Short mmCIF file of C-alpha atoms in Angstrom, two decimals:
data_model
loop_
_atom_site.label_atom_id
_atom_site.label_comp_id
_atom_site.label_asym_id
_atom_site.label_seq_id
_atom_site.Cartn_x
_atom_site.Cartn_y
_atom_site.Cartn_z
CA UNK A 1 132.83 125.66 98.81
CA UNK A 2 134.13 123.33 101.52
CA UNK A 3 131.77 124.94 104.02
CA UNK A 4 128.66 124.40 101.90
CA UNK A 5 129.68 120.80 101.21
CA UNK A 6 130.03 120.18 104.94
CA UNK A 7 126.56 121.59 105.57
CA UNK A 8 125.01 119.39 102.91
CA UNK A 9 126.89 116.36 104.22
CA UNK A 10 125.47 116.93 107.70
CA UNK A 11 122.01 117.44 106.21
CA UNK A 12 122.41 114.22 104.22
CA UNK A 13 123.33 112.21 107.30
CA UNK A 14 120.41 113.67 109.28
CA UNK A 15 117.78 113.14 106.56
CA UNK A 16 119.09 109.68 105.70
CA UNK A 17 118.86 108.70 109.37
CA UNK A 18 115.28 109.97 109.65
CA UNK A 19 114.06 108.27 106.46
CA UNK A 20 115.78 104.96 107.18
CA UNK A 21 114.40 104.94 110.72
CA UNK A 22 110.94 105.49 109.25
CA UNK A 23 111.50 102.62 106.82
CA UNK A 24 112.65 100.37 109.66
CA UNK A 25 109.61 101.26 111.75
CA UNK A 26 107.30 100.44 108.83
CA UNK A 27 108.90 97.02 108.36
CA UNK A 28 108.86 96.13 112.06
CA UNK A 29 105.32 97.42 112.59
CA UNK A 30 103.98 95.47 109.61
CA UNK A 31 105.56 92.20 110.75
CA UNK A 32 104.31 92.79 114.29
CA UNK A 33 100.74 93.32 113.12
CA UNK A 34 100.73 90.03 111.21
CA UNK A 35 102.32 88.03 114.00
CA UNK A 36 100.06 89.42 116.72
CA UNK A 37 96.87 88.92 114.71
CA UNK A 38 97.70 85.31 113.83
CA UNK A 39 98.92 84.50 117.32
CA UNK A 40 95.92 86.00 119.10
CA UNK A 41 93.50 84.32 116.71
CA UNK A 42 95.12 80.94 117.30
CA UNK A 43 95.20 81.33 121.08
CA UNK A 44 91.56 82.41 121.19
CA UNK A 45 90.45 79.51 119.02
CA UNK A 46 92.32 76.98 121.15
CA UNK A 47 90.84 78.48 124.31
CA UNK A 48 87.39 78.25 122.73
CA UNK A 49 87.38 74.46 123.07
CA UNK A 50 87.49 74.78 126.85
CA UNK A 51 84.93 77.60 126.96
CA UNK A 52 82.61 75.59 124.71
CA UNK A 53 82.51 72.87 127.36
CA UNK A 54 81.68 75.47 130.01
CA UNK A 55 78.89 76.84 127.79
CA UNK A 56 77.56 73.31 127.27
CA UNK A 57 77.35 72.73 131.03
CA UNK A 58 75.69 76.13 131.58
CA UNK A 59 73.14 75.29 128.89
CA UNK A 60 72.10 72.24 130.89
CA UNK A 61 71.70 73.91 134.25
CA UNK A 62 75.06 74.76 135.81
CA UNK A 63 75.75 78.30 137.06
CA UNK A 64 78.82 80.27 136.05
CA UNK A 65 79.26 81.78 139.51
CA UNK A 66 79.28 78.32 141.13
CA UNK A 67 81.06 76.18 138.57
CA UNK A 68 82.79 73.02 139.77
CA UNK A 69 86.48 72.58 138.84
CA UNK A 70 86.78 75.86 136.92
CA UNK A 71 90.43 76.12 138.03
CA UNK A 72 91.29 73.08 135.94
CA UNK A 73 89.59 74.67 132.94
CA UNK A 74 91.54 77.90 133.39
CA UNK A 75 94.83 76.03 133.69
CA UNK A 76 93.97 74.22 130.46
CA UNK A 77 93.33 77.60 128.86
CA UNK A 78 96.77 78.75 129.97
CA UNK A 79 98.37 75.82 128.15
CA UNK A 80 97.15 77.35 124.86
CA UNK A 81 100.19 79.61 124.80
CA UNK A 82 103.50 79.99 126.58
CA UNK A 83 102.89 83.76 126.40
CA UNK A 84 99.84 83.54 128.66
CA UNK A 85 100.36 84.73 132.23
CA UNK A 86 96.81 84.42 133.49
CA UNK A 87 93.25 83.41 132.66
CA UNK A 88 90.17 84.91 134.34
CA UNK A 89 86.41 84.45 134.30
CA UNK A 90 84.41 87.61 134.99
CA UNK A 91 80.69 88.35 135.07
CA UNK A 92 78.88 90.76 132.77
CA UNK A 93 79.14 93.37 135.52
CA UNK A 94 82.96 92.86 135.60
CA UNK A 95 82.87 90.94 138.90
CA UNK A 96 85.73 88.44 139.07
CA UNK A 97 84.54 84.84 139.48
CA UNK A 98 87.66 82.74 138.93
CA UNK A 99 91.35 83.37 138.37
CA UNK A 100 94.52 81.53 137.48
CA UNK A 101 97.93 83.11 137.12
CA UNK A 102 98.95 86.67 137.94
CA UNK A 103 97.25 88.63 140.68
CA UNK A 104 94.28 90.38 139.00
CA UNK A 105 94.92 93.48 141.11
CA UNK A 106 98.00 94.11 138.96
CA UNK A 107 96.02 93.91 135.69
CA UNK A 108 93.39 95.83 133.74
CA UNK A 109 90.64 93.24 133.39
CA UNK A 110 88.10 95.45 131.65
CA UNK A 111 85.18 93.88 129.81
CA UNK A 112 84.44 94.86 126.20
CA UNK A 113 81.48 96.86 124.95
CA UNK A 114 78.74 94.78 123.39
CA UNK A 115 79.20 96.61 120.07
CA UNK A 116 82.72 95.25 119.77
CA UNK A 117 81.30 91.77 119.17
CA UNK A 118 78.61 92.88 116.74
CA UNK A 119 80.64 91.65 113.74
CA UNK A 120 80.93 88.11 115.15
CA UNK A 121 84.49 88.46 116.39
CA UNK A 122 86.22 85.51 117.99
CA UNK A 123 87.84 87.82 120.53
CA UNK A 124 88.55 91.44 121.36
CA UNK A 125 91.98 92.76 122.30
CA UNK A 126 93.05 95.54 124.64
CA UNK A 127 96.48 96.33 126.00
CA UNK A 128 98.44 98.27 128.57
CA UNK A 129 102.16 98.85 129.06
CA UNK A 130 102.98 95.24 129.88
CA UNK A 131 100.17 93.01 128.65
CA UNK A 132 97.67 92.22 125.93
CA UNK A 133 94.20 91.14 127.05
CA UNK A 134 92.19 88.78 124.85
CA UNK A 135 88.51 88.54 125.79
CA UNK A 136 86.00 85.90 124.69
CA UNK A 137 82.28 85.67 125.33
CA UNK A 138 80.69 82.97 127.48
CA UNK A 139 77.09 82.28 126.43
CA UNK A 140 74.35 80.33 128.16
CA UNK A 141 73.39 78.40 125.04
CA UNK A 142 70.54 80.72 124.17
CA UNK A 143 72.70 83.50 122.84
CA UNK A 144 72.73 85.43 126.13
CA UNK A 145 76.15 86.49 127.45
CA UNK A 146 76.68 85.39 131.04
CA UNK A 147 80.37 86.17 131.40
CA UNK A 148 83.76 86.60 129.79
CA UNK A 149 87.05 84.76 129.58
CA UNK A 150 89.96 87.20 129.76
CA UNK A 151 93.43 85.93 128.85
CA UNK A 152 96.49 87.92 129.90
CA UNK A 153 99.36 87.78 127.37
CA UNK A 154 102.88 88.92 128.21
CA UNK A 155 103.74 91.71 125.77
CA UNK A 156 107.50 91.31 126.29
CA UNK A 157 107.31 87.61 125.34
CA UNK A 158 105.57 88.50 122.08
CA UNK A 159 108.12 91.23 121.33
CA UNK A 160 111.03 88.91 122.11
CA UNK A 161 109.75 86.45 119.53
CA UNK A 162 109.80 89.25 116.96
CA UNK A 163 113.31 90.35 117.96
CA UNK A 164 114.98 88.22 115.27
CA UNK A 165 112.91 89.90 112.55
CA UNK A 166 113.67 93.32 114.01
CA UNK A 167 117.40 92.60 114.10
CA UNK A 168 117.42 91.33 110.52
CA UNK A 169 115.54 94.41 109.34
CA UNK A 170 117.87 96.73 111.24
CA UNK A 171 121.01 95.15 109.74
CA UNK A 172 119.59 95.43 106.21
CA UNK A 173 118.57 99.07 106.73
CA UNK A 174 121.95 99.98 108.20
CA UNK A 175 123.91 98.32 105.39
CA UNK A 176 121.92 100.09 102.67
CA UNK A 177 122.22 103.44 104.45
CA UNK A 178 125.99 103.14 104.87
CA UNK A 179 126.59 102.00 101.29
CA UNK A 180 124.57 104.82 99.74
CA UNK A 181 126.04 107.35 102.16
CA UNK A 182 129.53 106.34 101.02
CA UNK A 183 128.56 106.70 97.36
CA UNK A 184 126.95 110.08 98.02
CA UNK A 185 130.00 111.38 99.89
CA UNK A 186 132.21 110.30 96.99
CA UNK A 187 130.00 112.21 94.54
CA UNK A 188 129.83 115.29 96.79
CA UNK A 189 133.60 115.36 97.03
CA UNK A 190 133.96 115.42 93.24
CA UNK A 191 131.39 118.14 92.58
CA UNK A 192 132.94 121.33 91.28
CA UNK A 193 131.31 124.75 90.85
CA UNK A 194 130.48 126.10 87.39
CA UNK A 195 128.58 128.98 85.88
CA UNK A 196 125.70 126.89 84.55
CA UNK A 197 124.27 125.54 87.83
CA UNK A 198 124.93 126.62 91.45
CA UNK A 199 126.76 124.05 93.54
CA UNK A 200 123.92 124.09 96.09
CA UNK A 201 121.51 122.72 93.48
CA UNK A 202 123.93 119.93 92.60
CA UNK A 203 124.41 119.02 96.25
CA UNK A 204 120.66 119.18 96.89
CA UNK A 205 120.03 116.83 93.99
CA UNK A 206 122.57 114.33 95.31
CA UNK A 207 121.08 114.59 98.79
CA UNK A 208 117.48 113.80 97.88
CA UNK A 209 118.33 111.18 95.26
CA UNK A 210 120.40 109.37 97.88
CA UNK A 211 117.68 109.55 100.54
CA UNK A 212 114.89 108.45 98.18
CA UNK A 213 116.97 105.67 96.63
CA UNK A 214 117.91 104.35 100.09
CA UNK A 215 114.26 104.19 101.16
CA UNK A 216 113.27 102.55 97.85
CA UNK A 217 116.01 99.90 98.05
CA UNK A 218 115.32 99.12 101.71
CA UNK A 219 111.61 98.73 101.06
CA UNK A 220 111.98 96.93 97.74
CA UNK A 221 114.30 94.27 99.12
CA UNK A 222 111.82 93.37 101.85
CA UNK A 223 108.66 93.30 99.67
CA UNK A 224 109.09 89.74 98.43
CA UNK A 225 110.28 88.39 101.76
CA UNK A 226 107.42 90.14 103.58
CA UNK A 227 104.81 88.48 101.37
CA UNK A 228 106.52 85.11 101.88
CA UNK A 229 106.58 85.57 105.66
CA UNK A 230 102.89 86.50 105.78
CA UNK A 231 101.91 83.64 103.47
CA UNK A 232 103.87 81.01 105.43
CA UNK A 233 102.67 82.30 108.80
CA UNK A 234 99.05 82.36 107.62
CA UNK A 235 99.16 78.76 106.38
CA UNK A 236 100.85 77.54 109.57
CA UNK A 237 98.30 79.35 111.72
CA UNK A 238 95.40 77.99 109.66
CA UNK A 239 96.73 74.45 110.08
CA UNK A 240 96.98 74.91 113.84
CA UNK A 241 93.47 76.31 113.97
CA UNK A 242 92.16 73.34 111.99
CA UNK A 243 93.93 71.03 114.46
CA UNK A 244 92.28 72.84 117.36
CA UNK A 245 88.84 72.41 115.81
CA UNK A 246 89.72 68.82 114.98
CA UNK A 247 90.44 68.09 118.65
CA UNK A 248 86.95 69.30 119.55
CA UNK A 249 85.35 66.99 117.00
CA UNK A 250 87.59 64.09 118.08
CA UNK A 251 86.55 64.62 121.71
CA UNK A 252 82.89 64.19 120.76
CA UNK A 253 83.58 61.20 118.52
CA UNK A 254 85.62 59.58 121.31
CA UNK A 255 82.47 59.61 123.43
CA UNK A 256 80.83 57.26 120.95
CA UNK A 257 79.02 59.78 118.78
CA UNK A 258 79.65 59.33 115.06
CA UNK A 259 80.45 62.41 113.01
CA UNK A 260 77.31 62.08 110.88
CA UNK A 261 75.18 62.20 114.03
CA UNK A 262 76.79 65.33 115.50
CA UNK A 263 74.06 67.94 115.42
CA UNK A 264 74.60 70.74 112.90
CA UNK A 265 78.32 70.08 112.41
CA UNK A 266 78.37 72.06 109.19
CA UNK A 267 76.66 74.97 110.93
CA UNK A 268 79.28 74.84 113.67
CA UNK A 269 82.07 74.97 111.10
CA UNK A 270 80.32 77.85 109.34
CA UNK A 271 80.18 79.84 112.58
CA UNK A 272 83.89 79.30 113.07
CA UNK A 273 84.57 80.50 109.53
CA UNK A 274 82.69 83.72 110.25
CA UNK A 275 84.94 84.34 113.26
CA UNK A 276 88.22 83.44 111.57
CA UNK A 277 89.35 86.05 109.06
CA UNK A 278 92.21 83.83 108.00
CA UNK A 279 90.15 81.04 106.39
CA UNK A 280 87.59 80.95 103.61
CA UNK A 281 86.33 77.43 104.26
CA UNK A 282 86.48 74.59 106.76
CA UNK A 283 85.65 71.14 105.43
CA UNK A 284 85.29 67.73 107.05
CA UNK A 285 86.41 64.86 104.80
CA UNK A 286 85.37 61.20 104.87
CA UNK A 287 87.96 60.43 107.49
CA UNK A 288 86.49 63.12 109.78
CA UNK A 289 89.51 65.37 109.26
CA UNK A 290 89.06 69.12 109.15
CA UNK A 291 91.00 71.09 106.56
CA UNK A 292 91.20 74.89 106.31
CA UNK A 293 91.53 76.97 103.15
CA UNK A 294 93.56 80.12 103.77
CA UNK A 295 92.03 83.41 102.66
CA UNK A 296 94.16 85.12 100.03
CA UNK A 297 92.37 88.34 100.88
CA UNK A 298 93.65 88.08 104.46
CA UNK A 299 97.25 87.74 103.25
CA UNK A 300 96.84 90.55 100.73
CA UNK A 301 95.35 92.89 103.33
CA UNK A 302 98.62 92.96 105.29
CA UNK A 303 100.76 93.09 102.15
CA UNK A 304 98.74 95.97 100.68
CA UNK A 305 98.90 97.86 103.97
CA UNK A 306 102.68 97.45 104.00
CA UNK A 307 102.87 98.56 100.35
CA UNK A 308 100.74 101.62 101.07
CA UNK A 309 102.98 102.69 103.95
CA UNK A 310 106.08 102.31 101.78
CA UNK A 311 104.41 104.31 99.02
CA UNK A 312 103.61 107.12 101.44
CA UNK A 313 107.23 107.22 102.61
CA UNK A 314 108.62 107.32 99.08
CA UNK A 315 106.04 109.92 98.04
CA UNK A 316 107.09 112.09 100.97
CA UNK A 317 110.74 111.80 99.90
CA UNK A 318 110.01 112.65 96.26
CA UNK A 319 107.63 115.53 97.03
CA UNK A 320 109.86 117.14 99.65
CA UNK A 321 112.93 116.74 97.44
CA UNK A 322 111.18 118.24 94.42
CA UNK A 323 109.83 121.13 96.47
CA UNK A 324 113.22 121.87 98.04
CA UNK A 325 114.97 121.71 94.66
CA UNK A 326 112.38 124.00 93.03
CA UNK A 327 112.49 126.55 95.85
CA UNK A 328 116.29 126.60 95.78
CA UNK A 329 116.31 127.05 91.99
CA UNK A 330 113.81 129.92 92.28
CA UNK A 331 115.98 131.52 94.97
CA UNK A 332 119.09 131.44 92.74
CA UNK A 333 117.19 132.69 89.69
CA UNK A 334 115.93 135.64 91.67
CA UNK A 335 119.39 136.20 93.08
CA UNK A 336 120.90 136.21 89.59
CA UNK A 337 118.12 138.50 88.34
CA UNK A 338 118.89 140.88 91.20
CA UNK A 339 122.58 140.93 90.28
CA UNK A 340 121.76 141.67 86.64
CA UNK A 341 119.39 144.46 87.64
CA UNK A 342 122.03 145.93 89.93
CA UNK A 343 124.62 145.88 87.15
CA UNK A 344 122.20 147.54 84.74
CA UNK A 345 121.54 150.33 87.24
CA UNK A 346 125.26 150.83 87.81
CA UNK A 347 125.90 150.96 84.07
CA UNK A 348 123.09 153.51 83.55
CA UNK A 349 124.52 155.72 86.31
CA UNK A 350 128.02 155.55 84.76
CA UNK A 351 126.58 156.46 81.41
#
């Protein structure tokens, strides 16, 4: 009996480690997705104000491949985020026109396919081992793409910002795993064999209840906090995006143009709404202040994705535990039936 308990204890530790690691990965991945999406959207929108000025100059005759003081523009783009290590202007044939920051020979400055912008995206994102690359279009004013702005984001800097969330999640997961492991070991120690149910079935039941309960507790405790984190981050990002758009309007007004005379201001705000998944509306009040309404659907999309991943993990625990318990029960029933048959044969021979 001691031997079988030891085996189940080792199996419990192994399975609990696997399931809790999976739960931790789900939590960290979900937080990372939210943070990266909001961060990249904000950076791209802030960079757009500088690219809009470039597009305005191109519309009125300047050439992208011979653009005066582009280095200043790129350095302004770099101030949009402390994570940014470089900003680059490339032509539609991927020829590098201007650069600021890291040596482009060390980077993968690939241009996106035209289809990637078909949905009116503000930016596209690619990545390699060390960097994220955010790419924005540069138009000539007539809807024709003449080049791209590529922003190089340090992946380690983004991950370091998320380190506090990861540490908090890891501590919570570890505490739950250790507490339930202690309870399970106490129960296993007190299990005694009887004639009604094999000890292996009892141990198996304890094992899978412990593993499933640990995953459920770990996930359940983070559900409310996850929604709160996403909601707060979304509202903060929307406010920053509204401020970025506000600065563009203020720049025009500062030149002596009143807001009611800015051509197609509402159309400009509408185009920004189509590119920003996070907002449902952008409005300009009487004081020429832009306010953004956060999309509840955007918040729910991350929360529902997180919930779906948790559900899949718990379903896997329940299904595998049920299957293992059923197979083990079938094995012992057949084993008992074999013993009975053997005894009947022995009795018939004796008779």
